[in-house]
Coordinates of C-alpha atoms in Angstrom, one line a residue:
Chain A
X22 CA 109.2 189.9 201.2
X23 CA 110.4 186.9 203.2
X24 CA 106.8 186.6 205.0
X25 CA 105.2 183.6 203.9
X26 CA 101.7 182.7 204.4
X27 CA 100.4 179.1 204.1
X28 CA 96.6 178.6 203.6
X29 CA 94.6 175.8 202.3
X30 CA 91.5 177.0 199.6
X31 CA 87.9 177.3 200.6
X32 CA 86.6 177.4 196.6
X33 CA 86.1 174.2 196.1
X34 CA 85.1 172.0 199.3
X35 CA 83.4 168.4 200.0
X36 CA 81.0 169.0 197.2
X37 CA 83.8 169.0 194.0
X38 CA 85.4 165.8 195.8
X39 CA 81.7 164.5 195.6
X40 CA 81.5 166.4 191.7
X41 CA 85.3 164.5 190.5
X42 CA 84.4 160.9 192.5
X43 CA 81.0 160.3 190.7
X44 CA 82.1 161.6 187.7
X45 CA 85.1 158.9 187.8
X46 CA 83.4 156.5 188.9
X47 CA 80.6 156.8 186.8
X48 CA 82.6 157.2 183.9
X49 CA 84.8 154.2 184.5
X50 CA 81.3 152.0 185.1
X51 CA 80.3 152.5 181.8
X52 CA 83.6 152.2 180.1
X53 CA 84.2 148.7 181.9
X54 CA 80.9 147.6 181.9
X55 CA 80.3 148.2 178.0
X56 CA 83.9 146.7 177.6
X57 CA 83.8 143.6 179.4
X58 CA 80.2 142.9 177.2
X59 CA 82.7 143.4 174.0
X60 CA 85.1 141.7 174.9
X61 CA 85.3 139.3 178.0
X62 CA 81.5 138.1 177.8
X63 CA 78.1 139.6 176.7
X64 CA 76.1 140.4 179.8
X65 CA 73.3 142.5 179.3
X66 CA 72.2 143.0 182.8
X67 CA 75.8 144.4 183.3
X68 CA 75.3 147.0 180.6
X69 CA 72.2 148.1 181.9
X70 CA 73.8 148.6 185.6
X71 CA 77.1 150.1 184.6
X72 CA 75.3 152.9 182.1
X73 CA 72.5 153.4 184.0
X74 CA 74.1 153.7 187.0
X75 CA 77.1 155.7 185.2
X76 CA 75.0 158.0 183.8
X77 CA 72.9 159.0 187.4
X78 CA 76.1 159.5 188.9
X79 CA 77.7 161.5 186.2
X80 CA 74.5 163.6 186.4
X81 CA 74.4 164.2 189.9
X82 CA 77.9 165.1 190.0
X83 CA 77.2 167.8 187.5
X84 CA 74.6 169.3 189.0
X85 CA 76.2 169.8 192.2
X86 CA 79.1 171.8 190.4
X87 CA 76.2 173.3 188.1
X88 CA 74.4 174.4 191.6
X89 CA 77.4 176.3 192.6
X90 CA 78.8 177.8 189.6
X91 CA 78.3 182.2 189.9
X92 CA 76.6 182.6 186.6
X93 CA 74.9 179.6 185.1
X94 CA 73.8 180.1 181.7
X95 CA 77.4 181.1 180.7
X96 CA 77.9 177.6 181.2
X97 CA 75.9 176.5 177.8
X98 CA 79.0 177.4 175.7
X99 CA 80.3 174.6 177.0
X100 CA 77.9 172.0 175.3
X101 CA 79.8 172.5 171.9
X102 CA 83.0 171.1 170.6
X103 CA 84.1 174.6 169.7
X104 CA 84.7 174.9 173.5
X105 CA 88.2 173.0 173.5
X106 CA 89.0 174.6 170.3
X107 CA 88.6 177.9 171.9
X108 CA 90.6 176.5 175.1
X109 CA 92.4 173.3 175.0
X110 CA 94.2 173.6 177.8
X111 CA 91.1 174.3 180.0
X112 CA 90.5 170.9 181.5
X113 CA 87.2 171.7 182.3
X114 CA 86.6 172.0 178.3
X115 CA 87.7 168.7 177.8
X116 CA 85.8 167.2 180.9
X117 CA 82.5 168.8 180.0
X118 CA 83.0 166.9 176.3
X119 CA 84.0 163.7 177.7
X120 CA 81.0 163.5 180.2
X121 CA 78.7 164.5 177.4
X122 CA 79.8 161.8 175.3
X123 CA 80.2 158.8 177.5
X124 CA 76.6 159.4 178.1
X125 CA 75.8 160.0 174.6
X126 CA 77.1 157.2 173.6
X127 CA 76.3 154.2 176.6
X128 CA 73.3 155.2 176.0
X129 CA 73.1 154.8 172.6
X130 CA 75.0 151.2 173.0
X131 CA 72.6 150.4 175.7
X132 CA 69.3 151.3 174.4
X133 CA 68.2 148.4 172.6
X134 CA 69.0 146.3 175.7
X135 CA 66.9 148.2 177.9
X136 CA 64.0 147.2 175.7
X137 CA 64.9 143.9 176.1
X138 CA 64.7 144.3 180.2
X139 CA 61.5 143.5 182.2
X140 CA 62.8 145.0 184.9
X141 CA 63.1 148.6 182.6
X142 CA 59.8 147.8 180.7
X143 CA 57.9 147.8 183.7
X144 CA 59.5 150.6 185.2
X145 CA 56.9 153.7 185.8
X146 CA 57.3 155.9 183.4
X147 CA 60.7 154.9 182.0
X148 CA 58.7 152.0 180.9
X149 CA 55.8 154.0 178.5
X150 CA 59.3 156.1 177.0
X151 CA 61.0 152.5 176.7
X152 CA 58.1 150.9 174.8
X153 CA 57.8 154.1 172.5
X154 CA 58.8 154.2 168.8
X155 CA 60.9 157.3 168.6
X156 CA 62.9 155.3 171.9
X157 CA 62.6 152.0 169.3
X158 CA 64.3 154.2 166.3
X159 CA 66.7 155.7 168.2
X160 CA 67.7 152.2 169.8
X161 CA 68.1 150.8 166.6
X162 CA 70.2 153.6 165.3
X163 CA 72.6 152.5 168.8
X164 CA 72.6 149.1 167.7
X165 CA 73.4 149.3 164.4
X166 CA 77.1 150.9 165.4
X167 CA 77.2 149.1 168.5
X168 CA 80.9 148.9 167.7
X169 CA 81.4 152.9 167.1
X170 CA 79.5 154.1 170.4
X171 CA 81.3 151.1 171.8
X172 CA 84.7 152.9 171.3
X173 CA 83.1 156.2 171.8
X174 CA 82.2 155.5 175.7
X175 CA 85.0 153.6 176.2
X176 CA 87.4 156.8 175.1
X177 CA 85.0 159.7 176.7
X178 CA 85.1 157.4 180.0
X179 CA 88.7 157.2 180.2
X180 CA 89.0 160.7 179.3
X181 CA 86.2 161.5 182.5
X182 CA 88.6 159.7 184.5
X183 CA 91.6 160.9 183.6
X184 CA 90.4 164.4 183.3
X185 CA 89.4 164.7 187.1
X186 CA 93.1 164.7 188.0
X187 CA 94.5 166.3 184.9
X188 CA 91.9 169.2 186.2
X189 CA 93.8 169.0 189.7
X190 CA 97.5 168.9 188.1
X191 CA 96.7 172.5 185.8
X192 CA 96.8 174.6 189.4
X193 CA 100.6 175.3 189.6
X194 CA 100.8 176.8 192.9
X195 CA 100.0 173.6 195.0
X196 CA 102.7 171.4 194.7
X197 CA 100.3 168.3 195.9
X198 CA 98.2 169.0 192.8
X199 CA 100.8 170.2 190.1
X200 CA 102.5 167.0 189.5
X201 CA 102.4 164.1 187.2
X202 CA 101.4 161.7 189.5
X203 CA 98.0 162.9 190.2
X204 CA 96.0 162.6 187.1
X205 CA 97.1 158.6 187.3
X206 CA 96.5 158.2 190.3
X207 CA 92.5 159.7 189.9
X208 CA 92.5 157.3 186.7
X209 CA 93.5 153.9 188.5
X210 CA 91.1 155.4 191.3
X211 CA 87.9 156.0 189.5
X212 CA 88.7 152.3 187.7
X213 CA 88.9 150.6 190.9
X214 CA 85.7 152.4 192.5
X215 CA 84.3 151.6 189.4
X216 CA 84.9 147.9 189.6
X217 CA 83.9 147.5 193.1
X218 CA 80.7 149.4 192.2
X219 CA 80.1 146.7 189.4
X220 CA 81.7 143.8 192.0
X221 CA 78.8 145.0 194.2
X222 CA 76.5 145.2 191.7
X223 CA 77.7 141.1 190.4
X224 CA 77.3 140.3 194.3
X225 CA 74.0 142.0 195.4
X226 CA 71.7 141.9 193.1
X227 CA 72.9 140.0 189.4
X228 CA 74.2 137.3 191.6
X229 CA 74.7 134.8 188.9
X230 CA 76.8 131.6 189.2
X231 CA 77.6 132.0 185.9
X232 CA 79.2 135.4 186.6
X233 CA 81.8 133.4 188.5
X234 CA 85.1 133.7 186.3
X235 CA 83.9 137.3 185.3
X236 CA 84.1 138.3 189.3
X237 CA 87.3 136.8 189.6
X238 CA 88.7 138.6 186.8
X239 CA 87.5 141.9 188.3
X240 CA 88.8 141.2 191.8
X241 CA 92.2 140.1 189.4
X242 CA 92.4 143.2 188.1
X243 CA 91.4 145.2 191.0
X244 CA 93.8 144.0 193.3
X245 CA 96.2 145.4 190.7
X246 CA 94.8 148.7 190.6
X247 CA 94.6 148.8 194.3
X248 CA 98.3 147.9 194.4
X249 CA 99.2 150.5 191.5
X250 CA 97.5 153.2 193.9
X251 CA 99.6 152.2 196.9
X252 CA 102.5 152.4 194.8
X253 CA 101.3 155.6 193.3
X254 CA 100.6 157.6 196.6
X255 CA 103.9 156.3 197.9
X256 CA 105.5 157.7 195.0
X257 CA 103.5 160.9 195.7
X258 CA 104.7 161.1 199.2
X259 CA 108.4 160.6 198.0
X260 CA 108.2 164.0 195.6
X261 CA 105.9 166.3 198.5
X262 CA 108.0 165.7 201.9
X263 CA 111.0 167.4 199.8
X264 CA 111.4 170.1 197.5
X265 CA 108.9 172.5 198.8
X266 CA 106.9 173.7 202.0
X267 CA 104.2 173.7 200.1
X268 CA 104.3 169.9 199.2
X269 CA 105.5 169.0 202.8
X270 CA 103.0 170.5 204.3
X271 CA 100.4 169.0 202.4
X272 CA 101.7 165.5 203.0
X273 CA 101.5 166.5 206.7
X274 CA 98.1 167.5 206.7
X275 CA 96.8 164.1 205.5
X276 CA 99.5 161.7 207.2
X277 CA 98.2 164.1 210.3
X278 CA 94.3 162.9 209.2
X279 CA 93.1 160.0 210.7
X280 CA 90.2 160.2 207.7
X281 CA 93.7 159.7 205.0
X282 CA 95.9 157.2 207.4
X283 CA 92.9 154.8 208.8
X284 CA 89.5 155.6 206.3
X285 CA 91.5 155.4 202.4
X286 CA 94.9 154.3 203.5
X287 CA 94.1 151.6 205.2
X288 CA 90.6 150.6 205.2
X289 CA 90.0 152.2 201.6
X290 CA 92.9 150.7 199.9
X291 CA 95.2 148.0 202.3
X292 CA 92.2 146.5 203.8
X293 CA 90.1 145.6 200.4
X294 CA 93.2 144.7 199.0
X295 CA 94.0 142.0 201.4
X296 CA 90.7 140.7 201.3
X297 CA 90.8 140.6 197.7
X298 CA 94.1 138.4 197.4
X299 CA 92.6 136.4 199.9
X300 CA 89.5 136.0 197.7
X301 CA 91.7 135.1 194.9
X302 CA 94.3 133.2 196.8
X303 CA 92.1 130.9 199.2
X304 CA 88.6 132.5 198.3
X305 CA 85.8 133.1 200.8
X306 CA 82.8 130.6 201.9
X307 CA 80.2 133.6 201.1
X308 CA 80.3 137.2 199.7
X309 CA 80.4 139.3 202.7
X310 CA 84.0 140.1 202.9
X311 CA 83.9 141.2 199.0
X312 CA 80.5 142.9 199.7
X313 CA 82.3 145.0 202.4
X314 CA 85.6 145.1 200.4
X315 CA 84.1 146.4 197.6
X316 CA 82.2 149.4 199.8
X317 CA 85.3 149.8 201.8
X318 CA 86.8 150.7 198.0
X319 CA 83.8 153.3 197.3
X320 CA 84.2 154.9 200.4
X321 CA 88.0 155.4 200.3
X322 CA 87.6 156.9 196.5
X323 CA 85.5 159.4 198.1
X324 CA 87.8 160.1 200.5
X325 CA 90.6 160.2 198.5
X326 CA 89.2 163.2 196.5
X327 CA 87.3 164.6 200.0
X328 CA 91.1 165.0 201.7
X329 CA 92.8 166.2 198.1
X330 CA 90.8 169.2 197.4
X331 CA 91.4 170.6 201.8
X332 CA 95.1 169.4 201.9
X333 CA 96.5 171.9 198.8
X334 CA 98.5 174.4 200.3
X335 CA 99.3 177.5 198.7
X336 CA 102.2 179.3 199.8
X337 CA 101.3 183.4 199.4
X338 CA 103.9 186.0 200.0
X339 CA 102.5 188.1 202.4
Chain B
X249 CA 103.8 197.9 171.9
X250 CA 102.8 198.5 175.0
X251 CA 103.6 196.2 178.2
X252 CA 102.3 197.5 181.4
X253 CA 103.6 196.6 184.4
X254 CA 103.1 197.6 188.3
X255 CA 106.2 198.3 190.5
X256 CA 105.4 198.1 194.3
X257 CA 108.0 200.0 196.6
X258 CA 107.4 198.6 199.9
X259 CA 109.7 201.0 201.3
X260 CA 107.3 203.7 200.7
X261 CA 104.1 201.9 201.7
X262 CA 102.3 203.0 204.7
X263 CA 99.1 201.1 204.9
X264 CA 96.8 203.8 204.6
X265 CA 94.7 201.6 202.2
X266 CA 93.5 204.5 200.2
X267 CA 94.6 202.1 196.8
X268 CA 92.2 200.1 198.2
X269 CA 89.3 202.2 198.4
X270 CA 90.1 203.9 195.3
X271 CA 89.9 200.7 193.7
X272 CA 86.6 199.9 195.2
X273 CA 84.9 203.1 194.2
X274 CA 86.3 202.8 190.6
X275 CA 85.2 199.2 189.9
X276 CA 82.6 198.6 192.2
X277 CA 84.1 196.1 194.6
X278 CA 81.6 194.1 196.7
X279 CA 83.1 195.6 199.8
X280 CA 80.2 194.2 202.2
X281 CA 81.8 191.0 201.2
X282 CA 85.3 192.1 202.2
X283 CA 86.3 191.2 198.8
X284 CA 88.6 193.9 197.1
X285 CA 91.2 194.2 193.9
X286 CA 94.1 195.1 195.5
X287 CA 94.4 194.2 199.2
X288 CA 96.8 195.7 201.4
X289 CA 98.3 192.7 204.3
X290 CA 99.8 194.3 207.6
X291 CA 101.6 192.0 209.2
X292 CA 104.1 192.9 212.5
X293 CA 107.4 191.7 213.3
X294 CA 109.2 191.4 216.6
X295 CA 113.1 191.8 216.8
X296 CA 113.9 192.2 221.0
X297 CA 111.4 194.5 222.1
X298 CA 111.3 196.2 218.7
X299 CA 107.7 195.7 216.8
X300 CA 107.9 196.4 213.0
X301 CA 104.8 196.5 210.7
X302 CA 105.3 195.2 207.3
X303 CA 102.7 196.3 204.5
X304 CA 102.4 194.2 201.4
X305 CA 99.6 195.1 198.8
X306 CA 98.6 192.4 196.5
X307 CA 96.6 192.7 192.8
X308 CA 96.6 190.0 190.2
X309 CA 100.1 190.2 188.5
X310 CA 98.9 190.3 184.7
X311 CA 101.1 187.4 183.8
X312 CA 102.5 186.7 180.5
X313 CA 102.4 183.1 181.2
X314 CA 98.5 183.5 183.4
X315 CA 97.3 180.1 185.1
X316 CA 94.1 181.5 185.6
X317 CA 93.8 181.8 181.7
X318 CA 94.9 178.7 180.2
X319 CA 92.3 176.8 183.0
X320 CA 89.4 179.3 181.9
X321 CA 86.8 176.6 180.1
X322 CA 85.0 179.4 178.7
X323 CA 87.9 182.0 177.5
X324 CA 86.2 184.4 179.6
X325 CA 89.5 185.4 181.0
X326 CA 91.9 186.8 178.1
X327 CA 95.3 188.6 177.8
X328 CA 94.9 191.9 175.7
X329 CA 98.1 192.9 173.6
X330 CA 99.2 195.3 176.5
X331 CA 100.0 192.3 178.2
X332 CA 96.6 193.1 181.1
X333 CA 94.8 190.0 182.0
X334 CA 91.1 190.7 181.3
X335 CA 87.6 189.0 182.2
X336 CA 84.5 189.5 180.1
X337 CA 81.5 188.6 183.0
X338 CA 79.0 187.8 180.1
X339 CA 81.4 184.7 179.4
X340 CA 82.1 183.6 182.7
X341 CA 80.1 180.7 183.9
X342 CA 81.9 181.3 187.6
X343 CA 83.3 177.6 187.8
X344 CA 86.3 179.4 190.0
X345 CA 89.0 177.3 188.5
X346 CA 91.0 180.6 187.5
X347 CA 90.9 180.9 191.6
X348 CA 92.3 177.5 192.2
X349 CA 95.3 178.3 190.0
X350 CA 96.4 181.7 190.4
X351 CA 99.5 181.4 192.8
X352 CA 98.3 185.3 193.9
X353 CA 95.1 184.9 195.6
X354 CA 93.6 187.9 192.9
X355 CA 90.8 185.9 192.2
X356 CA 87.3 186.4 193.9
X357 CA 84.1 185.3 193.2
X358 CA 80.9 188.3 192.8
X359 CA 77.5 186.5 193.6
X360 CA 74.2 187.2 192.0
X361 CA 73.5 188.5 195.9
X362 CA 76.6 190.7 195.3
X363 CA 75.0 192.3 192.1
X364 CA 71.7 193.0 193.9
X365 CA 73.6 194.7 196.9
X366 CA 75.9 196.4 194.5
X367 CA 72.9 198.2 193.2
X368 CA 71.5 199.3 196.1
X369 CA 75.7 200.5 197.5
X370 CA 76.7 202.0 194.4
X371 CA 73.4 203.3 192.9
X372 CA 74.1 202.5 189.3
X373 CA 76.4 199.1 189.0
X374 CA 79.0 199.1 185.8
X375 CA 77.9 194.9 185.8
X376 CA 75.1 192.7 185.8
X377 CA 76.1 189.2 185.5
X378 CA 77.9 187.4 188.1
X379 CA 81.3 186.0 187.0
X380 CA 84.7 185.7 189.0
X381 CA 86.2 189.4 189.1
X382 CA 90.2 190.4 189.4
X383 CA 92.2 194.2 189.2
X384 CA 92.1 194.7 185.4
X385 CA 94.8 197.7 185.6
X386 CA 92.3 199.7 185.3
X387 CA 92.4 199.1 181.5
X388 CA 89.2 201.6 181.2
X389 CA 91.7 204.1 182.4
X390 CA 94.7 203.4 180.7
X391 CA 92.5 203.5 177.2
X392 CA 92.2 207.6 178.1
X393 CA 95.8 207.6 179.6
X394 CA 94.9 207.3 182.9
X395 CA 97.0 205.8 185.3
X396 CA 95.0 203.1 187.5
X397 CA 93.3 204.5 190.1
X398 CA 95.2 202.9 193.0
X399 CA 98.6 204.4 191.2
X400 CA 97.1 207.9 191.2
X401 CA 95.4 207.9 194.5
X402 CA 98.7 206.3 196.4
X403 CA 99.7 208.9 198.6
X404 CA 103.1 207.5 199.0
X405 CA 103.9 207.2 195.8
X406 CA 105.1 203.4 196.2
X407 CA 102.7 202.1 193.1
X408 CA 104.4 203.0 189.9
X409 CA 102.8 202.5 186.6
X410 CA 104.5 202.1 183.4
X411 CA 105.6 200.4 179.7
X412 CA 108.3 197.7 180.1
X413 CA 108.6 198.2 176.4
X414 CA 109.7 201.5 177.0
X415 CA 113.6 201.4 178.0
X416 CA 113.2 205.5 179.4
X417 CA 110.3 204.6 181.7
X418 CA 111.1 204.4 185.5
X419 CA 109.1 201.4 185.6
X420 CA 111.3 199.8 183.2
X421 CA 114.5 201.0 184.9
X422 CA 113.7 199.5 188.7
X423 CA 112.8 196.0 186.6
X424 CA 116.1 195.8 184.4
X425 CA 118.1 196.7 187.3
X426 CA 117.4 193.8 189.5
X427 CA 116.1 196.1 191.9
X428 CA 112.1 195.6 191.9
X429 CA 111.5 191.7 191.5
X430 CA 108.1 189.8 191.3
X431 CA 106.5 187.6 193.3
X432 CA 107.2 184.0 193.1
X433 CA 109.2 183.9 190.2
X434 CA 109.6 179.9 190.3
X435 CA 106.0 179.0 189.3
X436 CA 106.8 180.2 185.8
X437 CA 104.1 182.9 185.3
X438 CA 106.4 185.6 184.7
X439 CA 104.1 188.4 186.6
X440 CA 104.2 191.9 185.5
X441 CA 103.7 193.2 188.9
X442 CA 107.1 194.1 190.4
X443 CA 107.7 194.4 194.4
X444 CA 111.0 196.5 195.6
X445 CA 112.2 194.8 198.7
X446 CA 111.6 195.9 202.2
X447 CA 115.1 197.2 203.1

């Protein structure tokens, strides 16, 4: 009975760190991007980026856990609320209702925007649904409670976010997973992905000088996220090098990583944030550094979830 | 009530794996896949120039408190009121999250390529939907007072069967003396399955 064996899982690989970074990110995008147009300044173009864009890469992150679920039809019971009454402490209950609703609703809130974009209006075949009536009904049905759907994506997105680690923290037999700092830690995460994603966005192709005080209050705020995830993974550290071997030798695995200690620790996370407090402290002559800061950031959020799911150890008795 | 529960004697166990292909027959195991219910690990120890093997089977341990079912998005996987875990296939969407949380390893997953070659190995296959598959106690058994079949077929006789809510059963005995414990008592799942040391 004293035989121990340590193994890490093969069930969910590379593809459900791809599945829980889009869905973050996206999720966040749409939750900052429709709340910094109600609140901070109204910015159309912004909209249109942060829910398009949120909801491709909410979509695509489905449909890569979609592709490899055993038995897909079953999945259709998700799709109703009765789903996390039946079982509310399945966090993939939750999840599936957040995604669907973040969608649902920055879609809803950015509707009558898109008809209000060239860019969209002229889009092939986008553009014909766009210019339609039932699309000009259902816009004006978004717009009227603008302030409800709002709310609604603002909510579901944080849930998204949140929900990729809370999934993570229900597996008790991992120590790295099953503990109270990792469903923070995927929250500030998919926010800070999300505001380099809408940084890069601001930088590459809005690139408005009016946009000015609105990119320094993301960088602002994402230097604080970026230092709430350094604090966060040291704090993470601190619990898994003692208590148990399943815990210690996770931490091993990724300070043993060069992918954990040089591509998220410290080009992912130190890196960007250094060049973001210089940005705000000195600022740069062009955008370069904050262009690369800002995919630095998307990479490392990838990574962070990449070396997450193949560091879990699970400690089996035999 | 009833409250079934599995005591393991690995004293007794030789690692003739015949629980194992019992099991296999009686529910169909994708054994091309090396994928089984119960799984029987043989490990050797060295002490000097002494070699010991150690056999441990494994099964899902019908907990009262099952990970595997509070993650299940679909309620696919249940607990019946005889305390064994169950999973309907016709729910299961196969997301493999009830893997990721059992602390057992009793999970495994059984493909739509695993139904098709089930047909053709077992002639006529009890399923035909893919879903995430785990040792039931052989609850289609134990409704005609059957013992599972890895119980009856262990030659042995290291796999006991019996009701925890009955004070006279053996089964009950080993637990309340201290003498069978279960596996990894610290996660909080409070396992039914029992293991008597290795003396």
């Amino acid at each position: 009975m004293e035989t121990v064996t340590f193994a890490t899982q093969n069930v969910w690989t590379w593809w459900f760190a791809i599945y829980l970074f889009l869905g973050g990110m996206g999720a966040a995008s749409i939750s900052l991007a429709i709340a910094t147009d109600r609140f901070l300044k109204p910015h159309k173009t912004l909209v249109l980026w942060g829910v398009v864009g949120g909801v491709m890469m909410l979509n695509l992150g489905s449909m890569i856990l979609f592709i490899h679920l055993l038995h897909h039809t079953a999945v259709l019971v998700l799709f109703t609320p009765f789903a996390i009454i039946n079982q509310p402490g399945a966090w993939i209950a939750w999840g599936t209702q957040f995604i669907m609703w973040v969608q649902i609703a920055g879609l809803l809130y950015a509707m009558s925007y898109l008809r209000e974009s060239t860019f969209w209006l002229n889009f092939p075949l986008a553009g014909t649904v766009i210019k339609s009536t039932a699309f000009a009904r259902i816009a004006d049905f978004g717009a009227r409670f603008r302030g409800l759907f709002a709310w609604l994506a603002m909510l579901a997105g944080f849930g998204t976010a949140a929900y990729t680690g809370l999934l993570l923290q229900s597996f008790p037999a991992v120590t790295l997973w099953h503990n109270p700092a990792v469903p923070v830690l995927f929250t500030v995460s998919a926010f800070s992905t999300a505001l380099a994603y809408l940084m890069l966005v601001m930088l590459v192709f809005i690139r408005n000088r009016e946009d000015h005080a609105l990119q320094v209050l993301f960088e602002r705020t994402d230097v604080l996220l970026l230092a709430l995830e350094l604090f966060i993974i040291y704090t993470l550290f601190n619990f898994t090098l003692s208590g148990s071997e399943s815990g210690y030798r996770s931490a091993t695995l990724l300070w043993e990583s060069p992918m954990w200690v040089v591509g998220f620790l410290g080009l992912g996370l130190l890196l960007p944030f250094l060049v973001e407090l210089r940005s705000l402290l000195k600022g740069w002559s062009g955008s370069a550094p904050m262009v690369i800061a800002c995919i630095l950031i998307l990479n490392g959020g990838y990574i962070l979830r990449h070396m997450f799911m193949y560091s879990g150890v699970y400690a089996f008795p035999w | 009530m009833t409250h079934y529960a599995m005591v393991i004697d690995l004293n007794t166990c030789v690692g003739c794996n015949a629980c194992m292909a019992a099991c296999a027959l009686e529910n169909q195991t994708p054994v091309w896949a090396d994928r089984f219910r119960t799984y029987v690990h043989d490990r050797e120890s060295f002490s000097g120039n002494e070699v010991h093997r150690h056999f441990m089977p494994r099964l899902c341990n019908h907990c009262d408190n099952p990970p595997c079912m509070s993650v299940c998005p679909t309620g696919a996987t249940s607990k019946l009121s005889t305390g064994v875990v169950m999973v309907d296939e016709n729910l299961c969407m196969g997301c493999q999250a009830c893997a990721m949380a059992c602390p057992y390893g009793a999970r495994y997953e059984v493909t739509y390529k695993d139904i098709k070659l089930g047909k053709e190995f077992y002639g006529v296959l009890k399923r035909n939907a893919p879903s995430m598959d785990k040792c039931s106690f052989c609850n289609h058994r134990l409704v005609n007072n059957e013992l599972p079949a890895c119980v009856s077929t262990c030659v042995g006789s290291s796999r006991l069967f019996g009701d925890l809510d009955n004070d006279m059963d053996p089964v009950t005995k080993l637990v309340k003396s201290g003498k069978a414990v279960p596996l990894m008592a610290h996660l909080g799942t409070r396992p039914n399955v029992y293991y008597i040391p290795a003396r």
